[in-house]
Structure formats: structure tokens, C-alpha cells
Amino acid sequence: MEPEEKMSSDATRWWTEGVLYQIYPRSYVDSNGDGIGDLRGIISKLDYLAWLGVTGVWLNPTMESPNTDWGYDVSDYTSVHPELGTMEDLEELIDRAGERGIHILLDFVPNHTSDQHEWFMDSRSAKDSAHRDWYVWADPKPDGSPPNNWRSVFGGSAWEYDDPTNQYYLHNFLDTQADLNWWNEDVRNAMEDVLRFWFDRGVAGFRIDVAHAVVKDRELRDNLPATPEDDPRIQRLGQQHTFNMDQPEVHDIIRKWRKLADSYDQPRILLGETFLLDLARVAAYYGTGDELNMAFNFPFVFSSFEAKQLKEVVELTESLLPPLAWPVWTGSNHDVLRFPTRWCDGESDKTRLALVVLMTLRGTPVLYYGDEIGMTDTKIPREELRDPVGQRFWPEDRGRDSCRTPMHWSAEDGAGFSPPGVEPWLRYGDYGACNVEDQKDKSSSMLSLCRELIALRLESDDLRRAGYESVESPENTWVFRRGSTTVALNFSDEAARADESGTVLLSTDPARSRGSVGELSLAPWEGVILAQG
Ligand code: TEU
Ligand code: CA
């Protein structure tokens, strides 16, 4: 089979040509009234997701966890967190979603386990324990200080001294998240067994947590200091990830995961959280079509919401990705906050424009639950913070809770998330102002626009498959073509002229009539999709 054919065969269409949707399970729907979203809640919304048109759902961690980092501290990789439901619930979710053409992706956290995982409990028990070498242990320096200068992404040294055996263990995140030693073959095999376990249960793929970081420098050399040219995030950390992330050997591991995924009849996809700020480094994770199926694009996420910068990031992505590599576009997630706030200051015309961008570029859009209704971040008072990042860095960094609040289903007490009167695990946002029920049958709503965009994408060969091509356009506008479909976007408060003609297929402006235009004039913050000719 030619590679092009492979790319657009039925089996791959759901992830290359469809739309993915990220659900934070604790915050989607609470089916049993304990204030925590759960799997049965998600099952109850599958018809909604099918109605919206999504073809794949990525669930944030669903496995057992002490929740010091809300599921990213896994204590059993082949289990379901009791707060979210049972293995049967998850199997039912996979089946029922499948009946609706929706594929389920789980979150795979291979870099670290919970300190409560039995592997780590054994590892720390003695220097000669069976799992000692499964984690990264090192002796103190002669003065007792940590083995090297590595800093945790969540603050402080990345090393924690462990009394019983007089060594330090590595944790790139919290000290309750011990980094696994990926130089150890048994670790590699055990984690492949985890992938197999879930693939055999019909899981369609994984979002892979910090996919680029699992292997560390074997000699544990010091990281280099940050320089003034570095990204602000690196400057805040004070050092580059020279030796603790993005090491050459990680590609061997990803290739093995890919081989395993590809060994199944139905393709299983690997969507990596390649949290890298250099696009060339991101592109490397596609390998030669033998590594990640998709690598998240954080330079796009962190772009300002301006025509010039977004266009630059997209052009650079298109030029750096290897042939046949499939881009992925996202604006919000459970870490970076919601784009309707971050990019759009809560303004609906900007949010509508952003949805057009996400849905019309070449590649797969990943919506975060609530993006479709333009849900914004919710301020969380300090005493209600749940995220360890906010708890630690308040007020400089208020953490990530504000984008993890319960989904707004309706205006009634409890937002349609929990029964009325139940206190949710994280406070509600303003669900009276923005919710699914109010938007569902309103043709001018964000939800209707989002659904229309998804439908248009699914119908249009151009939007699903054609290449991306920038077109010259006035300042603060961004015009590009996908085959014979044109997308014209105005990123300003002024009307703008785009030298384009054709038939209007969609506009963010509910007032614009469909039909042909001779010379397109864009309203402030308007986005228009045109069929040429
Ligand atoms: O995120 C990795 C990551 O780099 C982020 O933690 C980012 O630096 C941080 O959010 C900035 O505040 C993944 C998960 O998405 C995140 O939720 C986890 O906390 C983290 O890994 C550890 O597992
Ligand atoms: Ca519940």
C-alpha cells in the first residue's frame, strides 16, 4: 500500500480526519452524586459527543492513584480508579463509544510512578531489592547534597533523600512521583505489558505523558544554566533540560511502543505530550513515520493570539514535519489553561475565530471539554486549590485548577454535573452564563458553530486532507488555502479586506449570508471559510 493510501484508509480516518476531544474524567459528569465525575457519567454523554461529531476521546488518567497530582501519580497501571468506576464501566465505555464511532484513548504515564506503587515501595526498601534498579537512585555528593543540579518541574531539587538506604531518588515532578529507570529492560517490558493490557481491552491509543522525557542521561550530568535567549519557562526553572529530558535514546523506546501499537489489526495511536518549545525537536518525535503518530505542538499553544505569530508557527510546523507526518492542534488542556481565556480574554468573537483556526488547519484538532461552548477559566480561591502547583507557587502561579472545573451542562443547580445540592470536588464556574443546554438549539451559539465546523470538516475532502498553503494578506489577517477551500481570518478590531472570492461555506458571524462574494470584507475578528470559484 502506498503511504498516502495508508494515511487515508478507513482505519486511520478517525484520528487523521476526525476530531479528538479531551475529557478530564473527574470534571465531566458525576453519575452517583459524590461530587466527582466518573466513567458512567461519560457513558451518559456519549450521545452528546456523537451529536457533536467527535471521533476520539482522550481521558486524563483513569488508573488507581493517591491523587497527589490527580492521577499522574499512578499506583497501579492495570486498574481503574475506584472514584471513577470499575473495569467493567471502562469496558462498557469503550464498547458503547465504539458503537457510535468514537475511539477511546487513555493517558499513559511512563516517566514516573506514585511512591505508593508496589514497585517503588519495594525499590526503596533495600539496596538489593528486586525493584531497586527500576528507579533512578544515586549516592549523595561527599557533602551530602543531591547527586546533581537537576531541578524538579514543580520546584526544588529533583532529588529526594531516602534515609533507609542513604541514597537519593529522582523525581522530575513531585517527590511522590518517582522517575522510573528506563535503562532497565524489566521496566521497558513491564510498561509494554501495560500497553498490551489496554490494547487488548479495545483501547484505541494513548496520550503519553511527558513522552520526550522518560530516559535520562546515564551519567547523570549537570544540566546547563538557562540563558537570556531561553523560553521564560526555562528561565524560571533556571536551567535547560540538557540531560534530564529529550535524550537521544528516548527515540528507541518510542519506536518500540510504535511497533507494538502497529502490531494490532486496528491501528492504535500514540499521541505524545512532547512538551518542547523548539519545533524541530518536536518534529523529531515523528521519526520516519515509526515513532509517535502525533506529537503535541506546544509552541502553537503558547503562541500569542495574533495572525502573524500563529501563521509563523504553523508555517514552521509544516516545513519541519517529515513527509506524511500528521500535525495536531490544540488550544486548551488540563495544564495550560483554557484558550477562551488565555487567547481570547473571554470574548466570544475571538473564541469563535480560534475554533475556526483549530478546525481548518491541516491536522487533527484536539478540543478540551468545554471548548465547544467557549467555557472560560474559573478563579479558584487559595483555600480551595487542589493542584499541587498552585498550592506551592501561589500567588505567582495559581496552578491549573482553573481549567479543571466541572463541565457546564445546564443552568440548573449543580450545572447538570452533579445533582443539586452536592458540593463538587472543585467549584463550579459561571454555568448560568455558559452551558450546553442553553446553546444546543441556538443557531448563533458557540456550540452550534463548533458542531457546524466539525461537520464541515468531515464533509470536506479539502479540510480533511489537502495541504496547507499561506496566502498573502493584509496586516492582522491570516489567509490560507486547503486545496480549493480558502480560510480567511481577521485578528483585529477593524474590518479588513481579503482579496478573496468564492462561496461562503461558513462564517463566525451569524449575520453573514451564505452564497458568493466577489471581494471579501471581514468584520472585526471574523473568520470565513470559502469554496473557491
Ligand atoms: O505535564 C508535563 C509538564 O511538563 C507540565 O507539568 C507543565 O510543565 C506544567 O503543567 C506547568 O505547570 C504532564 C501532565 O500533563 C501534568 O498534568 C502532570 O502534572 C505532569 O505531566 C506530571 O505527570
Ligand atoms: Ca461520581
Coordinates of C-alpha atoms in Angstrom, one line a residue, residues 260-466:
L260 CA 3.7 -2.8 19.5
A261 CA 0.8 -0.4 18.6
D262 CA 1.2 -1.2 14.9
S263 CA 1.1 -5.0 15.6
Y264 CA -2.7 -4.7 16.1
D265 CA -5.1 -5.1 13.2
Q266 CA -6.9 -2.0 14.1
P267 CA -4.3 0.8 14.4
R268 CA -3.6 2.0 17.9
I269 CA -2.3 5.5 18.0
L270 CA 0.3 7.2 20.1
L271 CA -0.2 10.9 20.8
G272 CA 2.7 12.2 22.7
E273 CA 2.9 15.1 25.1
T274 CA 6.1 16.4 23.7
F275 CA 6.3 19.4 26.0
L276 CA 9.1 21.1 24.0
L277 CA 9.4 24.6 22.9
D278 CA 11.6 24.1 19.9
L279 CA 9.6 22.8 16.9
A280 CA 12.5 21.0 15.3
R281 CA 12.8 18.9 18.5
V282 CA 9.0 18.2 18.4
A283 CA 9.2 17.1 14.7
A284 CA 11.9 14.6 15.6
Y285 CA 9.3 12.6 17.6
Y286 CA 7.6 11.6 14.4
G287 CA 10.8 9.7 13.5
T288 CA 10.5 8.4 9.9
G289 CA 6.9 7.5 10.5
D290 CA 8.0 5.0 13.1
E291 CA 7.6 7.0 16.3
L292 CA 4.6 9.0 17.5
N293 CA 1.5 9.2 15.3
M294 CA 1.1 12.7 16.6
A295 CA 3.3 15.0 18.8
F296 CA 1.5 17.8 20.6
N297 CA 2.6 21.2 19.4
F298 CA 3.3 23.5 22.5
P299 CA 4.8 26.3 20.5
F300 CA 1.4 26.7 18.9
V301 CA -0.4 26.5 22.3
F302 CA 1.9 29.2 23.7
S303 CA 1.7 31.5 20.6
S304 CA 0.1 34.8 21.1
F305 CA -3.3 35.1 19.5
E306 CA -2.1 37.2 16.6
A307 CA -2.2 36.5 12.9
K308 CA 1.5 36.9 12.4
Q309 CA 2.7 34.7 15.2
L310 CA 0.2 31.9 14.7
K311 CA 0.9 31.9 11.0
E312 CA 4.6 31.7 11.6
V313 CA 4.2 28.7 14.0
V314 CA 2.0 26.9 11.5
E315 CA 4.3 27.5 8.6
L316 CA 7.3 26.4 10.6
T317 CA 5.5 23.3 11.7
E318 CA 4.6 22.5 8.1
S319 CA 8.1 23.0 7.0
L320 CA 9.7 20.9 9.8
L321 CA 7.4 17.9 10.0
P322 CA 8.7 15.0 8.0
P323 CA 6.7 14.0 4.9
L324 CA 3.4 12.3 5.9
A325 CA 3.7 13.3 9.5
W326 CA 0.3 14.4 10.8
P327 CA 0.1 17.7 12.8
V328 CA -2.1 18.1 15.8
W329 CA -3.6 21.4 17.0
T330 CA -4.9 22.3 20.4
G331 CA -5.6 25.4 22.4
S332 CA -6.5 24.3 25.8
N333 CA -5.7 21.4 28.1
H334 CA -5.6 20.5 31.8
D335 CA -2.2 22.1 32.3
V336 CA -2.1 25.2 30.0
L337 CA -5.5 26.7 30.9
R338 CA -8.4 27.3 28.5
F339 CA -7.9 29.2 25.2
P340 CA -11.2 31.2 25.5
T341 CA -9.4 32.9 28.5
R342 CA -5.7 32.6 27.5
W343 CA -6.0 33.7 23.9
C344 CA -9.4 35.3 23.8
D345 CA -9.9 37.2 27.1
G346 CA -13.3 35.5 27.4
E347 CA -14.6 37.4 24.3
S348 CA -16.8 35.3 22.2
D349 CA -15.9 36.7 18.8
K350 CA -12.3 35.8 19.4
T351 CA -13.2 32.4 20.7
R352 CA -15.3 31.7 17.6
L353 CA -12.3 32.7 15.4
A354 CA -10.0 30.4 17.4
L355 CA -12.3 27.5 16.8
V356 CA -12.1 28.1 13.1
V357 CA -8.3 28.1 13.3
L358 CA -8.3 24.8 15.1
M359 CA -10.7 23.1 12.9
T360 CA -9.4 24.2 9.5
L361 CA -5.6 23.6 9.7
R362 CA -4.1 20.5 8.2
G363 CA -4.0 18.0 11.0
T364 CA -6.1 16.8 13.9
P365 CA -7.8 19.2 16.3
V366 CA -8.0 18.2 19.9
L367 CA -10.7 20.0 21.8
Y368 CA -10.7 20.2 25.6
Y369 CA -14.0 19.6 27.3
G370 CA -15.9 22.9 27.4
D371 CA -14.0 24.5 24.4
E372 CA -17.1 23.8 22.3
I373 CA -19.2 26.1 24.5
G374 CA -16.5 28.7 25.0
M375 CA -16.0 27.7 28.6
T376 CA -13.5 30.1 30.3
D377 CA -11.2 29.6 33.3
T378 CA -12.7 29.9 36.8
K379 CA -10.8 31.7 39.5
I380 CA -10.2 29.4 42.5
P381 CA -9.6 30.9 45.9
R382 CA -6.4 29.8 47.6
E383 CA -8.1 27.7 50.2
E384 CA -9.9 25.7 47.6
L385 CA -6.8 24.9 45.5
R386 CA -6.4 21.2 44.6
D387 CA -3.4 21.4 42.3
P388 CA 0.0 20.9 44.0
V389 CA 1.5 23.5 41.5
G390 CA -0.9 26.3 42.7
Q391 CA -0.5 25.2 46.3
R392 CA 3.2 25.6 46.1
F393 CA 3.6 28.7 43.9
W394 CA 0.6 30.9 44.8
P395 CA 0.3 33.7 44.0
E396 CA 2.9 33.9 41.2
D397 CA 1.4 30.7 39.7
R398 CA -2.1 29.9 40.7
G399 CA -1.8 26.4 39.3
R400 CA -4.1 24.5 36.9
D401 CA -7.3 24.1 38.8
S402 CA -9.0 27.0 37.0
C403 CA -9.2 24.9 33.8
R404 CA -10.3 21.7 35.6
T405 CA -13.6 22.8 37.0
P406 CA -16.9 20.8 36.3
M407 CA -18.4 20.9 32.8
H408 CA -21.3 23.2 32.4
W409 CA -24.2 21.1 31.1
S410 CA -27.1 23.3 32.2
A411 CA -28.1 26.4 34.2
E412 CA -29.8 24.4 36.9
D413 CA -28.3 24.0 40.4
G414 CA -25.4 21.6 40.0
A415 CA -24.7 22.6 36.4
G416 CA -26.1 19.2 35.2
F417 CA -22.7 17.9 36.5
S418 CA -23.8 16.7 40.0
P419 CA -27.3 16.5 41.4
P420 CA -28.5 19.8 43.0
G421 CA -27.0 20.5 46.5
V422 CA -23.9 18.3 46.0
E423 CA -20.6 20.0 46.5
P424 CA -18.3 19.3 43.5
W425 CA -14.7 18.4 44.1
L426 CA -13.7 21.7 42.5
R427 CA -16.0 24.7 42.5
Y428 CA -18.3 25.5 39.5
G429 CA -17.6 28.3 37.1
D430 CA -20.4 30.5 35.8
Y431 CA -22.6 27.8 34.4
G432 CA -25.6 30.2 34.2
A433 CA -23.8 32.2 31.6
C434 CA -22.4 29.4 29.5
N435 CA -23.8 25.9 29.3
V436 CA -24.6 23.1 26.8
E437 CA -28.4 23.2 27.2
D438 CA -28.8 26.9 26.5
Q439 CA -26.6 26.7 23.5
K440 CA -27.7 23.4 22.0
D441 CA -30.7 24.7 19.9
K442 CA -29.5 28.2 19.3
S443 CA -28.1 28.6 15.8
S444 CA -25.9 31.5 16.7
S445 CA -24.2 29.8 19.8
M446 CA -20.6 28.7 20.2
L447 CA -21.7 25.1 20.4
S448 CA -23.6 25.4 17.1
L449 CA -20.6 27.0 15.4
C450 CA -18.3 24.3 16.8
R451 CA -20.7 21.5 15.6
E452 CA -21.0 23.1 12.2
L453 CA -17.2 23.3 11.9
I454 CA -16.8 19.7 12.8
A455 CA -19.5 18.7 10.3
L456 CA -18.0 20.8 7.6
R457 CA -14.6 19.3 8.2
L458 CA -16.0 15.8 8.0
E459 CA -17.7 16.6 4.7
S460 CA -14.9 18.4 3.0
D461 CA -12.1 16.5 1.4
D462 CA -10.1 19.7 1.3
L463 CA -10.3 20.4 5.0
R464 CA -9.6 16.8 5.9
R465 CA -6.8 16.1 3.6
A466 CA -5.5 18.9 1.4

